[in-house]
Protein backbone atom coordinates (compact mmCIF):
# COMPACT_ATOMS: atom_id res chain seq x y z
CA MET A 1 -26.39 -41.39 -49.84
CA GLY A 2 -24.67 -44.53 -48.63
CA ASN A 3 -23.86 -45.03 -44.97
CA THR A 4 -20.31 -45.85 -44.03
CA ARG A 5 -18.15 -45.64 -40.98
CA SER A 6 -14.94 -45.06 -42.84
CA LYS A 7 -14.67 -44.19 -46.49
CA VAL A 8 -11.79 -43.24 -48.72
CA LEU A 9 -13.06 -41.25 -51.66
CA PRO A 10 -11.10 -41.73 -54.89
CA ALA A 11 -10.59 -38.91 -57.32
CA PRO A 12 -13.39 -38.66 -59.90
CA SER A 13 -12.54 -40.19 -63.24
CA GLU A 14 -11.41 -37.42 -65.57
CA PRO A 15 -9.56 -37.43 -68.88
CA VAL A 16 -5.92 -36.70 -68.20
CA THR A 17 -3.50 -34.83 -70.39
CA GLU A 18 0.23 -34.42 -70.02
CA GLN A 19 1.05 -32.55 -66.82
CA VAL A 20 1.80 -28.88 -67.27
CA GLN A 21 4.58 -28.97 -64.68
CA PRO A 22 6.93 -31.82 -63.74
CA VAL A 23 6.17 -33.34 -60.36
CA TYR A 24 8.49 -34.74 -57.76
CA ALA A 25 9.89 -38.16 -58.49
CA ASN A 26 8.30 -39.80 -55.45
CA SER A 27 4.93 -38.05 -55.71
CA GLU A 28 1.97 -40.23 -54.83
CA PRO A 29 -1.77 -39.52 -54.77
CA VAL A 30 -2.87 -37.81 -51.57
CA PRO A 31 -6.49 -38.90 -51.16
CA SER A 32 -9.20 -37.44 -49.00
CA PHE A 33 -10.53 -39.66 -46.27
CA ALA A 34 -13.45 -39.69 -43.87
CA ASP A 35 -13.81 -41.48 -40.55
CA ALA A 36 -17.31 -40.62 -39.41
CA GLY A 37 -18.48 -40.99 -35.83
CA PRO A 38 -21.97 -41.13 -34.32
CA HIS A 39 -22.43 -37.34 -34.28
CA TRP A 40 -22.05 -36.86 -38.04
CA HIS A 41 -25.19 -36.80 -40.20
CA GLY A 42 -23.88 -35.21 -43.39
CA TRP A 43 -23.25 -31.64 -44.51
CA GLN A 44 -26.88 -30.71 -45.15
CA PRO A 45 -27.98 -30.91 -41.46
CA VAL A 46 -25.06 -28.75 -40.24
CA LYS A 47 -26.34 -25.61 -38.49
CA HIS A 48 -23.06 -24.21 -37.12
CA PHE A 49 -19.91 -24.09 -39.23
CA PHE A 50 -16.68 -22.97 -37.56
CA VAL A 51 -13.81 -22.04 -39.90
CA PHE A 52 -10.17 -21.58 -38.86
CA GLY A 53 -7.33 -20.85 -41.22
CA ALA A 54 -5.58 -18.36 -43.48
CA SER A 55 -6.25 -16.42 -46.69
CA TYR A 56 -7.89 -19.25 -48.63
CA CYS A 57 -10.63 -19.35 -45.96
CA SER A 58 -10.89 -15.67 -44.99
CA ILE A 59 -14.07 -13.72 -45.66
CA GLY A 60 -12.76 -10.47 -44.21
CA ILE A 61 -13.98 -10.72 -40.62
CA ILE A 62 -11.46 -9.66 -37.97
CA GLY A 63 -12.22 -10.85 -34.46
CA ARG A 64 -15.26 -12.78 -33.31
CA PRO A 65 -18.01 -13.23 -35.90
CA ARG A 66 -21.69 -13.07 -35.01
CA PRO A 67 -23.70 -14.48 -37.90
CA SER A 68 -27.49 -14.49 -38.04
CA ASP A 69 -30.24 -16.00 -40.17
CA GLU A 70 -30.18 -12.83 -42.27
CA LEU A 71 -26.37 -12.77 -42.52
CA PRO A 72 -25.25 -16.38 -42.09
CA LEU A 73 -21.63 -15.46 -42.87
CA GLY A 74 -21.65 -12.67 -40.30
CA THR A 75 -21.25 -10.23 -43.19
CA ALA A 76 -22.88 -9.65 -46.56
CA TRP A 77 -22.31 -12.65 -48.83
CA PRO A 78 -19.69 -13.48 -50.00
CA GLY A 79 -17.60 -11.36 -47.63
CA THR A 80 -14.22 -9.95 -48.62
CA THR A 81 -12.11 -12.77 -49.99
CA TYR A 82 -8.72 -13.24 -51.64
CA ALA A 83 -10.45 -14.32 -54.86
CA GLU A 84 -11.80 -11.78 -57.37
CA ARG A 85 -13.48 -8.70 -55.92
CA GLY A 86 -17.03 -9.54 -54.87
CA ALA A 87 -16.56 -13.25 -55.55
CA PRO A 88 -16.86 -16.09 -53.03
CA ASN A 89 -14.14 -18.42 -51.90
CA TRP A 90 -14.84 -22.06 -51.04
CA VAL A 91 -16.53 -21.07 -47.77
CA GLY A 92 -19.11 -18.95 -49.58
CA HIS A 93 -19.62 -21.54 -52.30
CA LEU A 94 -20.10 -24.31 -49.75
CA VAL A 95 -22.55 -22.36 -47.61
CA ALA A 96 -24.47 -21.19 -50.69
CA ARG A 97 -24.86 -24.82 -51.78
CA GLY A 98 -24.27 -23.75 -55.37
CA SER A 99 -26.49 -20.67 -55.48
CA PRO A 100 -26.29 -17.27 -53.72
CA ASP A 101 -30.10 -17.36 -53.56
CA HIS A 102 -29.71 -20.01 -50.86
CA VAL A 103 -27.62 -17.83 -48.55
CA THR A 104 -30.22 -17.46 -45.82
CA GLY A 105 -30.69 -19.31 -42.57
CA VAL A 106 -28.31 -22.13 -41.87
CA PRO A 107 -25.56 -23.02 -41.60
CA LEU A 108 -24.45 -20.10 -39.48
CA THR A 109 -20.80 -19.65 -40.41
CA PHE A 110 -18.27 -18.41 -37.86
CA CYS A 111 -15.11 -17.62 -39.82
CA TYR A 112 -11.99 -16.72 -37.87
CA ALA A 113 -9.52 -17.13 -40.74
CA VAL A 114 -7.11 -14.30 -41.59
CA GLY A 115 -4.58 -13.90 -44.37
CA GLY A 116 -1.03 -14.94 -43.56
CA ALA A 117 -2.03 -17.18 -40.67
CA ARG A 118 0.24 -19.96 -39.54
CA VAL A 119 -0.34 -22.70 -36.99
CA ASP A 120 0.28 -20.45 -34.00
CA ASN A 121 -2.23 -17.92 -35.31
CA VAL A 122 -4.82 -20.65 -35.81
CA ARG A 123 -4.20 -21.75 -32.23
CA ARG A 124 -5.06 -18.18 -31.20
CA GLN A 125 -8.19 -18.25 -33.37
CA ILE A 126 -9.30 -21.35 -31.51
CA ARG A 127 -8.24 -20.59 -27.95
CA GLN A 128 -8.76 -16.84 -27.69
CA LEU A 129 -11.41 -15.93 -30.23
CA PHE A 130 -13.53 -19.09 -30.28
CA LEU A 131 -13.12 -20.57 -26.80
CA GLY A 132 -12.36 -17.35 -24.92
CA GLU A 133 -9.51 -18.90 -22.92
CA GLU A 134 -7.41 -15.75 -23.16
CA GLU A 135 -8.35 -12.13 -22.61
CA SER A 136 -9.71 -10.24 -25.58
CA ILE A 137 -11.04 -6.72 -26.07
CA ASP A 138 -13.63 -8.13 -28.49
CA PRO A 139 -17.07 -7.47 -26.93
CA VAL A 140 -18.72 -10.38 -28.76
CA GLN A 141 -19.14 -13.44 -26.55
CA PRO A 142 -17.02 -16.40 -27.73
CA ALA A 143 -19.08 -18.79 -29.85
CA GLY A 144 -17.34 -21.72 -28.20
CA GLN A 145 -19.16 -20.88 -24.98
CA LYS A 146 -22.54 -21.44 -26.64
CA PRO A 147 -24.06 -17.95 -26.38
CA ASP A 148 -27.65 -17.39 -27.44
CA PHE A 149 -26.60 -16.67 -31.03
CA ALA A 150 -24.54 -19.89 -31.26
CA PRO A 151 -26.40 -22.74 -29.52
CA TRP A 152 -24.37 -25.43 -31.25
CA THR A 153 -24.41 -29.10 -30.38
CA ALA A 154 -22.08 -32.00 -31.10
CA ASP A 155 -24.52 -33.18 -33.79
CA ASP A 156 -25.18 -29.94 -35.69
CA SER A 157 -21.70 -28.45 -35.92
CA LEU A 158 -18.55 -28.81 -38.02
CA CYS A 159 -15.08 -27.35 -37.47
CA SER A 160 -12.84 -26.80 -40.49
CA THR A 161 -9.12 -26.03 -40.34
CA TRP A 162 -6.94 -25.21 -43.35
CA VAL A 163 -3.45 -24.09 -42.46
CA GLY A 164 0.07 -24.95 -43.55
CA ILE A 165 0.84 -22.99 -46.71
CA ASN A 166 2.36 -20.06 -44.82
CA ASP A 167 4.12 -22.40 -42.40
CA LEU A 168 5.75 -24.18 -45.33
CA ALA A 169 6.92 -20.85 -46.74
CA PHE A 170 8.89 -20.36 -43.53
CA GLY A 171 10.30 -23.89 -43.46
CA ALA A 172 8.16 -25.11 -40.58
CA ASP A 173 8.68 -28.60 -39.21
CA PRO A 174 5.51 -30.64 -39.92
CA GLU A 175 5.80 -32.94 -36.89
CA GLU A 176 6.11 -30.13 -34.37
CA ASN A 177 3.58 -27.77 -35.92
CA ILE A 178 0.85 -30.31 -36.59
CA ALA A 179 1.24 -31.63 -33.04
CA ARG A 180 0.66 -28.07 -31.78
CA LEU A 181 -2.34 -27.72 -34.06
CA LEU A 182 -3.90 -30.88 -32.70
CA GLU A 183 -3.32 -29.71 -29.13
CA ALA A 184 -5.66 -26.84 -29.93
CA HIS A 185 -8.16 -29.23 -31.47
CA THR A 186 -8.13 -31.24 -28.27
CA LYS A 187 -9.44 -28.06 -26.63
CA LEU A 188 -12.27 -28.02 -29.18
CA TYR A 189 -13.04 -31.66 -28.48
CA ASP A 190 -13.03 -31.03 -24.73
CA ALA A 191 -15.48 -28.15 -25.29
CA GLY A 192 -17.94 -30.62 -26.82
CA LEU A 193 -17.30 -30.44 -30.55
CA ARG A 194 -17.13 -33.75 -32.36
CA ASN A 195 -16.95 -33.13 -36.12
CA PHE A 196 -13.64 -31.95 -37.59
CA MET A 197 -12.42 -31.35 -41.12
CA PHE A 198 -8.75 -30.78 -41.88
CA VAL A 199 -7.49 -29.58 -45.26
CA ASN A 200 -4.02 -30.43 -46.46
CA ALA A 201 -1.58 -28.38 -48.52
CA PRO A 202 -2.06 -28.10 -52.30
CA PRO A 203 0.78 -28.95 -54.74
CA LEU A 204 2.57 -25.65 -54.24
CA HIS A 205 5.47 -26.70 -56.45
CA ARG A 206 3.05 -26.37 -59.41
CA PHE A 207 1.73 -22.93 -58.39
CA PRO A 208 2.85 -19.86 -60.36
CA LYS A 209 4.81 -18.59 -57.35
CA TYR A 210 6.96 -21.69 -57.08
CA ALA A 211 6.82 -23.51 -60.44
CA SER A 212 10.07 -22.04 -61.75
CA ARG A 213 12.09 -22.91 -58.67
CA LYS A 214 14.66 -25.66 -58.83
CA ARG A 215 13.55 -28.90 -57.22
CA GLU A 216 16.30 -30.25 -55.00
CA THR A 217 14.52 -33.12 -53.23
CA ALA A 218 12.45 -36.06 -54.41
CA THR A 219 9.56 -35.23 -52.09
CA SER A 220 8.13 -31.73 -51.91
CA PRO A 221 7.70 -29.95 -48.54
CA GLU A 222 3.92 -30.00 -48.96
CA GLU A 223 3.95 -33.75 -49.53
CA ARG A 224 5.86 -34.22 -46.29
CA TRP A 225 3.42 -31.93 -44.50
CA ASN A 226 0.46 -33.84 -45.91
CA ALA A 227 1.85 -37.24 -44.93
CA VAL A 228 2.37 -36.09 -41.35
CA LEU A 229 -1.07 -34.45 -41.22
CA ALA A 230 -2.85 -37.61 -42.43
CA ARG A 231 -1.01 -39.77 -39.92
CA LYS A 232 -1.44 -37.45 -36.97
CA VAL A 233 -5.14 -36.68 -37.42
CA ALA A 234 -5.88 -40.40 -37.63
CA GLU A 235 -3.83 -41.01 -34.48
CA TRP A 236 -5.56 -38.10 -32.77
CA LYS A 237 -9.01 -39.56 -33.34
CA HIS A 238 -8.05 -43.01 -32.17
CA ASP A 239 -6.34 -41.71 -29.03
CA GLY A 240 -9.50 -41.78 -26.93
CA ARG A 241 -11.72 -39.80 -29.31
CA GLU A 242 -13.54 -42.61 -31.08
CA ASP A 243 -16.80 -40.65 -31.08
CA ALA A 244 -15.23 -37.87 -33.15
CA SER A 245 -15.65 -37.56 -36.90
CA VAL A 246 -12.43 -36.74 -38.72
CA PHE A 247 -12.37 -35.70 -42.37
CA LEU A 248 -9.21 -34.99 -44.33
CA TYR A 249 -9.97 -33.10 -47.51
CA SER A 250 -7.11 -33.33 -49.99
CA ALA A 251 -6.63 -29.96 -51.63
CA TYR A 252 -3.50 -31.57 -53.04
CA ASP A 253 -5.61 -34.07 -54.97
CA THR A 254 -8.14 -31.53 -56.23
CA PHE A 255 -5.53 -29.06 -57.46
CA SER A 256 -3.48 -31.85 -59.05
CA ARG A 257 -6.47 -33.05 -61.08
CA VAL A 258 -7.22 -29.55 -62.33
CA PHE A 259 -3.56 -28.86 -63.13
CA ASP A 260 -3.45 -32.08 -65.14
CA ASN A 261 -6.40 -31.12 -67.34
CA PRO A 262 -7.68 -27.54 -66.94
CA PRO A 263 -10.23 -27.74 -69.82
CA ALA A 264 -12.03 -30.60 -68.09
CA TYR A 265 -12.85 -28.14 -65.30
CA GLY A 266 -13.78 -25.17 -67.45
CA PHE A 267 -10.38 -23.45 -67.67
CA GLN A 268 -8.60 -22.64 -70.91
CA ASP A 269 -5.29 -23.20 -69.13
CA THR A 270 -3.88 -23.17 -65.61
CA LYS A 271 -3.89 -19.36 -65.46
CA GLY A 272 -7.64 -19.43 -64.86
CA MET A 273 -7.08 -21.31 -61.63
CA PHE A 274 -5.54 -18.25 -59.96
CA VAL A 275 -6.07 -14.54 -59.40
CA ASP A 276 -2.38 -14.01 -58.70
CA HIS A 277 0.74 -16.10 -58.15
CA LEU A 278 -0.71 -17.93 -55.13
CA HIS A 279 -4.42 -17.39 -54.51
CA PRO A 280 -7.11 -19.43 -56.31
CA SER A 281 -9.81 -17.85 -58.42
CA SER A 282 -13.44 -18.08 -57.34
CA ALA A 283 -14.00 -20.69 -60.06
CA MET A 284 -11.26 -22.83 -58.52
CA HIS A 285 -12.76 -22.29 -55.07
CA LYS A 286 -16.08 -23.57 -56.43
CA ILE A 287 -14.40 -26.82 -57.46
CA ILE A 288 -12.90 -27.08 -53.98
CA ALA A 289 -16.32 -26.54 -52.38
CA HIS A 290 -17.87 -29.19 -54.64
CA ASP A 291 -15.26 -31.75 -53.66
CA ILE A 292 -15.60 -30.89 -49.97
CA ALA A 293 -19.38 -31.32 -50.13
CA GLU A 294 -18.95 -34.73 -51.77
CA LEU A 295 -16.55 -35.78 -49.02
CA LEU A 296 -18.82 -34.58 -46.22
CA ASP A 297 -22.04 -35.99 -47.66
CA GLY A 298 -20.41 -39.25 -48.71
CA ALA A 299 -19.59 -40.31 -45.17
CA VAL A 300 -22.31 -40.79 -42.59
CA HIS A 301 -21.91 -42.93 -39.50
CA ALA A 302 -23.75 -46.21 -39.86
CA PRO A 303 -26.23 -46.70 -37.00
CA VAL A 304 -25.50 -49.64 -34.74
């Protein structure tokens, strides 16, 4: 594993066929990037994994999770996901490191994600459920307060946030909503967390739910969201948080590559990528987890 302070990871070289759906005229690649700080040592050493988001991340836990060495997801692996029944999403695939036989011990995964969540709901996940800033009837102590079952440190923890798809469905303004999202992440930083992964929006205009809709603008809403997200998370780090690690995983890039050539990723056609009109199949989630692991393990802060 090479050491680097800042690394942009290009898409793996894959044979490309003609795109199955036309893309927007001004579409450009939306790459992942990593800006690692001194508290990041790669994915493998992570002991505490905090997940905020919506249906793509949900494992069926409502409220405050309390994982253990025996149940590192806080529930029986792979939890209840929006993929096929009994099948893991990217969270389960990532924690399992490629094999369910490995789902013991670390990382302890605290998943707050719920289906349908938008930015304001993720703010609640962070402030009420994780940090305990607001009253809650949940008897489990907030993990953000470092209870005995969650003795996280800046060096052994990672926060992941994937939100935006539901916001886009309601015509949310990217500038305003991402600013509000980062306000909540400032709370996480102030609590002592230092490693943050953000996930952008996939190419929704190619999804079954939206592919038949008329395209009226040159740039898709998700592309605008992603451009604002990339800019704002970089600004957020460099606004007095130089010791933070910021990763932007491009779901847009991963989905685009698979859409362009499904057989190269084990699918007969694009239908295998989904379980319905919007939610990815477990096989697609496995590709997502693989790409996330490459991003996280490919960027380690170079010692001074």
